Tab-separated table of C-alpha atoms in Angstrom:
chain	number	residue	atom	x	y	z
A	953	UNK	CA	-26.297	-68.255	35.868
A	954	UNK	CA	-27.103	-69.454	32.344
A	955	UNK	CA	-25.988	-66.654	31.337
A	956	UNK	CA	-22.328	-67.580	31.965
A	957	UNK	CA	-19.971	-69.445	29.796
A	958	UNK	CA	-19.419	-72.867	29.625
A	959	UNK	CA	-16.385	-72.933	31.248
A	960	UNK	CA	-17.852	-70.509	34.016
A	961	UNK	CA	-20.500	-73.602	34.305
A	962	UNK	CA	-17.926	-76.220	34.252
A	963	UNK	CA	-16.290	-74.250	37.460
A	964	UNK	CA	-19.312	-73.329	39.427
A	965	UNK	CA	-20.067	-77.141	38.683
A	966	UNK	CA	-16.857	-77.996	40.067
A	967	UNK	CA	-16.281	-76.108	43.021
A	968	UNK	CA	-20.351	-77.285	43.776
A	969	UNK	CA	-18.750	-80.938	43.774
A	970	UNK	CA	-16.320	-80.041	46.281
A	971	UNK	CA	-18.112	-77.877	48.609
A	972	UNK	CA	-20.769	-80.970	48.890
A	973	UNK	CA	-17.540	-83.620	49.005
A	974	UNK	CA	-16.072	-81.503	51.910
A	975	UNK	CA	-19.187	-81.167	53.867
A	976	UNK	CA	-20.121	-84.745	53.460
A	977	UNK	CA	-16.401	-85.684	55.228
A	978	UNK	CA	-17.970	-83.403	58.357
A	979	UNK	CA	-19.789	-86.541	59.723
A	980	UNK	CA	-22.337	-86.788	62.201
A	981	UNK	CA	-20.182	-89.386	64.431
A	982	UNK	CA	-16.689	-87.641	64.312
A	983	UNK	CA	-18.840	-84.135	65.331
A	984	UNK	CA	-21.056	-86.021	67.891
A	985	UNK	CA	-17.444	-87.448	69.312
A	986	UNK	CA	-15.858	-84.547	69.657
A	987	UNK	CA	-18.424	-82.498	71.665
A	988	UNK	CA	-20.134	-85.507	73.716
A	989	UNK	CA	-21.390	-83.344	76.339
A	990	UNK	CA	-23.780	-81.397	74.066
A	991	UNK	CA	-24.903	-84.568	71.904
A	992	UNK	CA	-25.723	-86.181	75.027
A	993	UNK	CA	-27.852	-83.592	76.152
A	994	UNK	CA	-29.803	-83.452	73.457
A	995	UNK	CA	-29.207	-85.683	70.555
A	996	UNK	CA	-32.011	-84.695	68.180
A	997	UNK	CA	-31.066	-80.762	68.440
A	998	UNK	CA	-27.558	-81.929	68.177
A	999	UNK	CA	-28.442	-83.660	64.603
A	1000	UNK	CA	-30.281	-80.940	64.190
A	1001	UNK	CA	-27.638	-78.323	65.079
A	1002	UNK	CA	-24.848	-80.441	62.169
A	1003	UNK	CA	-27.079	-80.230	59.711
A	1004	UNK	CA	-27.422	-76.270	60.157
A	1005	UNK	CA	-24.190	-76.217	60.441
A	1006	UNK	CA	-23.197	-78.256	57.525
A	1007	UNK	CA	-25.550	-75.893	55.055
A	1008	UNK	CA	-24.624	-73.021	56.663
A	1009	UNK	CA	-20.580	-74.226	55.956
A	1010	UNK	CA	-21.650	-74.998	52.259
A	1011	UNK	CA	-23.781	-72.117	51.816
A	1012	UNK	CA	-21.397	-69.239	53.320
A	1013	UNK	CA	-18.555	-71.243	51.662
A	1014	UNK	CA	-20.804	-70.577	47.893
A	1015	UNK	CA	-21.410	-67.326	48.475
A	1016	UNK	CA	-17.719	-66.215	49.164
A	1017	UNK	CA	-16.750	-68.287	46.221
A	1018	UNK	CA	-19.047	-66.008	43.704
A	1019	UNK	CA	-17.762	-62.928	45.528
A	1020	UNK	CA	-14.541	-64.194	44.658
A	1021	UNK	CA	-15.565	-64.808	41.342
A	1022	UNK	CA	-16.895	-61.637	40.968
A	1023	UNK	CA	-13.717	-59.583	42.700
A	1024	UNK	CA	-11.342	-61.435	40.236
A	1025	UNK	CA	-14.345	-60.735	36.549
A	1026	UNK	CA	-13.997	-64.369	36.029
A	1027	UNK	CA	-17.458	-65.046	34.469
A	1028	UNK	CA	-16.503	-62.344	32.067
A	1029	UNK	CA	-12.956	-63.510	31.638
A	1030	UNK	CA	-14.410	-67.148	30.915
A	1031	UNK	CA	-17.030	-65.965	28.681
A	1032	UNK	CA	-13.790	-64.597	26.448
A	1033	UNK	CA	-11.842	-67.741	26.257
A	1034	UNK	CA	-14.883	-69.479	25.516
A	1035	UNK	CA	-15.346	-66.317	22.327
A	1036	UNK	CA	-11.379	-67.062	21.361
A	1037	UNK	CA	-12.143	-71.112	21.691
A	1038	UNK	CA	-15.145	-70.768	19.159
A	1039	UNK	CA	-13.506	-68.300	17.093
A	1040	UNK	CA	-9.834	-69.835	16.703
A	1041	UNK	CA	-8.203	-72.356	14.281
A	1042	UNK	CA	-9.210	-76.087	15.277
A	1043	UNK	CA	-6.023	-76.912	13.165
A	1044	UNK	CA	-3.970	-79.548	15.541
A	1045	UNK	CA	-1.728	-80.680	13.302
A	1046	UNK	CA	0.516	-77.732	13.354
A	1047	UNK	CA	0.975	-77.275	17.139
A	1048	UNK	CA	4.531	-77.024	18.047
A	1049	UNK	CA	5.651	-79.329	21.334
A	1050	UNK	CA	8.722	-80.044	22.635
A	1051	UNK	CA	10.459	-82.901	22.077
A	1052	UNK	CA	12.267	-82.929	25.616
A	1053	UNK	CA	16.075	-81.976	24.156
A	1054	UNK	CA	17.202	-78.780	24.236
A	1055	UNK	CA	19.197	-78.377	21.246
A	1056	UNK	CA	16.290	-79.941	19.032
A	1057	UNK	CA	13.725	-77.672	20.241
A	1058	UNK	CA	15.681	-74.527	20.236
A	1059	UNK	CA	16.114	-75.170	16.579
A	1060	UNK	CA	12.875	-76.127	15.870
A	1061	UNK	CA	12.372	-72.313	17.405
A	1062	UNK	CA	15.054	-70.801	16.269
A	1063	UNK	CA	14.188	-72.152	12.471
A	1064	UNK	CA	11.658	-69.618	11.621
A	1065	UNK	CA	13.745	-66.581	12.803
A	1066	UNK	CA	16.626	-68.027	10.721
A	1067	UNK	CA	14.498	-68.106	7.556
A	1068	UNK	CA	13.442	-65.278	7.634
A	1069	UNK	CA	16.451	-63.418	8.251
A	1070	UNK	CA	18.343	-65.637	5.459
A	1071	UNK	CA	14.796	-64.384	3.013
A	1072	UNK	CA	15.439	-61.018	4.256
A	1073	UNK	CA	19.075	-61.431	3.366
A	1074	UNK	CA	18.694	-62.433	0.071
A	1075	UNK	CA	16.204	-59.528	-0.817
A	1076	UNK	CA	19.226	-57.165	0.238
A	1077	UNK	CA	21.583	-59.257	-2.209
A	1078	UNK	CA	19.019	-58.730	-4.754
A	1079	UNK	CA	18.988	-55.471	-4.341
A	1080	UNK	CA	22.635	-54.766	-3.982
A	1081	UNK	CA	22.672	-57.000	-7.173
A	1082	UNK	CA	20.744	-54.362	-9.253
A	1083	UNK	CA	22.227	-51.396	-8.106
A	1084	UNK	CA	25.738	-53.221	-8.774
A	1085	UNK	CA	24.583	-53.812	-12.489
A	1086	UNK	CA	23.546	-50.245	-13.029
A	1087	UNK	CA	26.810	-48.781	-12.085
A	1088	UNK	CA	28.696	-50.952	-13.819
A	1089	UNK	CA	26.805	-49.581	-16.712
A	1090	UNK	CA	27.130	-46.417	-15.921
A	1091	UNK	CA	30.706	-47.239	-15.849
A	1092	UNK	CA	30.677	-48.826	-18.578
A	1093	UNK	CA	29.310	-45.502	-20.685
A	1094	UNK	CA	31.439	-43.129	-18.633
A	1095	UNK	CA	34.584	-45.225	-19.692
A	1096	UNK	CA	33.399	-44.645	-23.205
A	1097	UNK	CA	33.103	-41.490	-23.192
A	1098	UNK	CA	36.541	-41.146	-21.473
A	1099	UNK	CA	38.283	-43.047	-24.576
A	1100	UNK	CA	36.463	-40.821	-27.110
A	1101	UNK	CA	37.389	-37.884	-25.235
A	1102	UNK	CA	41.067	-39.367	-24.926
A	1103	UNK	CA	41.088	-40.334	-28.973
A	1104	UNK	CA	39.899	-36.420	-29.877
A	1105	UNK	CA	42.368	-34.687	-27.420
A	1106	UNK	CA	44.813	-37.227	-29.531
A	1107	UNK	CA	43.404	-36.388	-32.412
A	1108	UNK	CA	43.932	-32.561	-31.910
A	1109	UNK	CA	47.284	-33.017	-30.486
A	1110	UNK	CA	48.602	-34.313	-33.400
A	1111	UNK	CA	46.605	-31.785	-36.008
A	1112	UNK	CA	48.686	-28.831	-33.566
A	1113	UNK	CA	51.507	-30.925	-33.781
A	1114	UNK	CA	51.203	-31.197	-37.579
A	1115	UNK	CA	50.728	-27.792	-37.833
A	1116	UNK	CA	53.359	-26.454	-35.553
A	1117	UNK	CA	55.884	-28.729	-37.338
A	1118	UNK	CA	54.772	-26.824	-40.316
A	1119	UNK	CA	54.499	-23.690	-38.828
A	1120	UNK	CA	58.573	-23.911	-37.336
A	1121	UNK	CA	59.643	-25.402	-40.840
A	1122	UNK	CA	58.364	-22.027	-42.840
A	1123	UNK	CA	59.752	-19.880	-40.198
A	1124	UNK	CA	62.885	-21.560	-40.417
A	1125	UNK	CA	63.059	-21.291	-44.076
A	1126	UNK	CA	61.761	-17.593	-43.386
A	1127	UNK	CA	64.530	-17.010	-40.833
A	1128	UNK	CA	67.142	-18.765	-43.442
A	1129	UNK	CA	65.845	-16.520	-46.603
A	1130	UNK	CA	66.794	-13.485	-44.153
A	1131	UNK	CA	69.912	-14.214	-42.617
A	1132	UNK	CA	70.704	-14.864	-46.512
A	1133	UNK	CA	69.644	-11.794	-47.128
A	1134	UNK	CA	71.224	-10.266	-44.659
A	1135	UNK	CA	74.572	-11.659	-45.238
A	1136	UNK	CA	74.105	-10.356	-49.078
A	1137	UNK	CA	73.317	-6.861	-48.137
């Protein structure tokens, strides 16, 4: 199994360790107590007989831990975390833990999210910023157009003023030289 993982090693390992730590708990006295009549019939075969039985328990207990393993991909699964281990950012120094109150880690959390929406915020207001500056100038040049177009109409109105004034004062004097006229004839 070298071709496993090192934690896949580390496991097999382990659960080795504790197969052989549970069968070596099985001892010969507390088995040869507790069936007498056998061990007393033949005490070598019944030595014999626990050993069997001891590495048949460790053996049977193996094999349905690497069907196990198998049912479940863990050599496979292992040999990926060991990948992402290797391949990941030793960096320690900027793991987050909790500091045990609530309010101080959920801002420590929540800090991020907030900075980024206030950065987000402040592109908008950028942004809005511009497009407020632009149509003020447009405004600004529609405004002036509006007064130049207000001083001409001004302008005109008082040239037709000017000449309408004129216009009524030589028909009046017209209308005067007529009835005069008329009056004489």
């Amino acid at each position: 199994m070298e071709s496993d993982g090192r934690r896949m090693q580390l496991l097999r390992h382990s659960m080795q360790k504790t197969i052989d730590k549970f069968a070596s708990v099985a001892k010969f006295k507390v088995f040869a107590q507790n069936l007498k009549p056998i061990y007393k019939k033949d005490p070598d075969g019944f030595r014999h007989m626990h050993t069997q039985m001891i590495s048949q328990f460790s053996q049977h207990l193996s094999e349905e831990l690497e069907c196990m393993y198998k049912e479940e991909r863990l050599p496979e699964l292992l040999k990926q975390l060991d990948t992402l281990s290797k391949n990941s950012d030793k960096s320690v120094g900027n793991v987050w833990r909790p500091c045990g109150e609530a309010e101080v880690d959920i801002q420590a959390h929540l800090l991020p999210i907030k900075i980024k929406q206030r950065d987000e915020l402040r592109e908008m207001l950028k942004t809005l910023e511009s497009q407020n500056r632009l149509l003020q100038g447009a405004l600004k040049s529609k405004q002036m157009k509006i007064m130049e177009t207000s001083d001409k109409i001004e302008e005109y109105h008082d040239k037709w003023k000017q000449i309408s004034d004129c216009f009524a004062s030589e028909k009046m004097v017209e209308l005067d030289k007529f009835n005069e006229h008329q009056l004489h004839t």
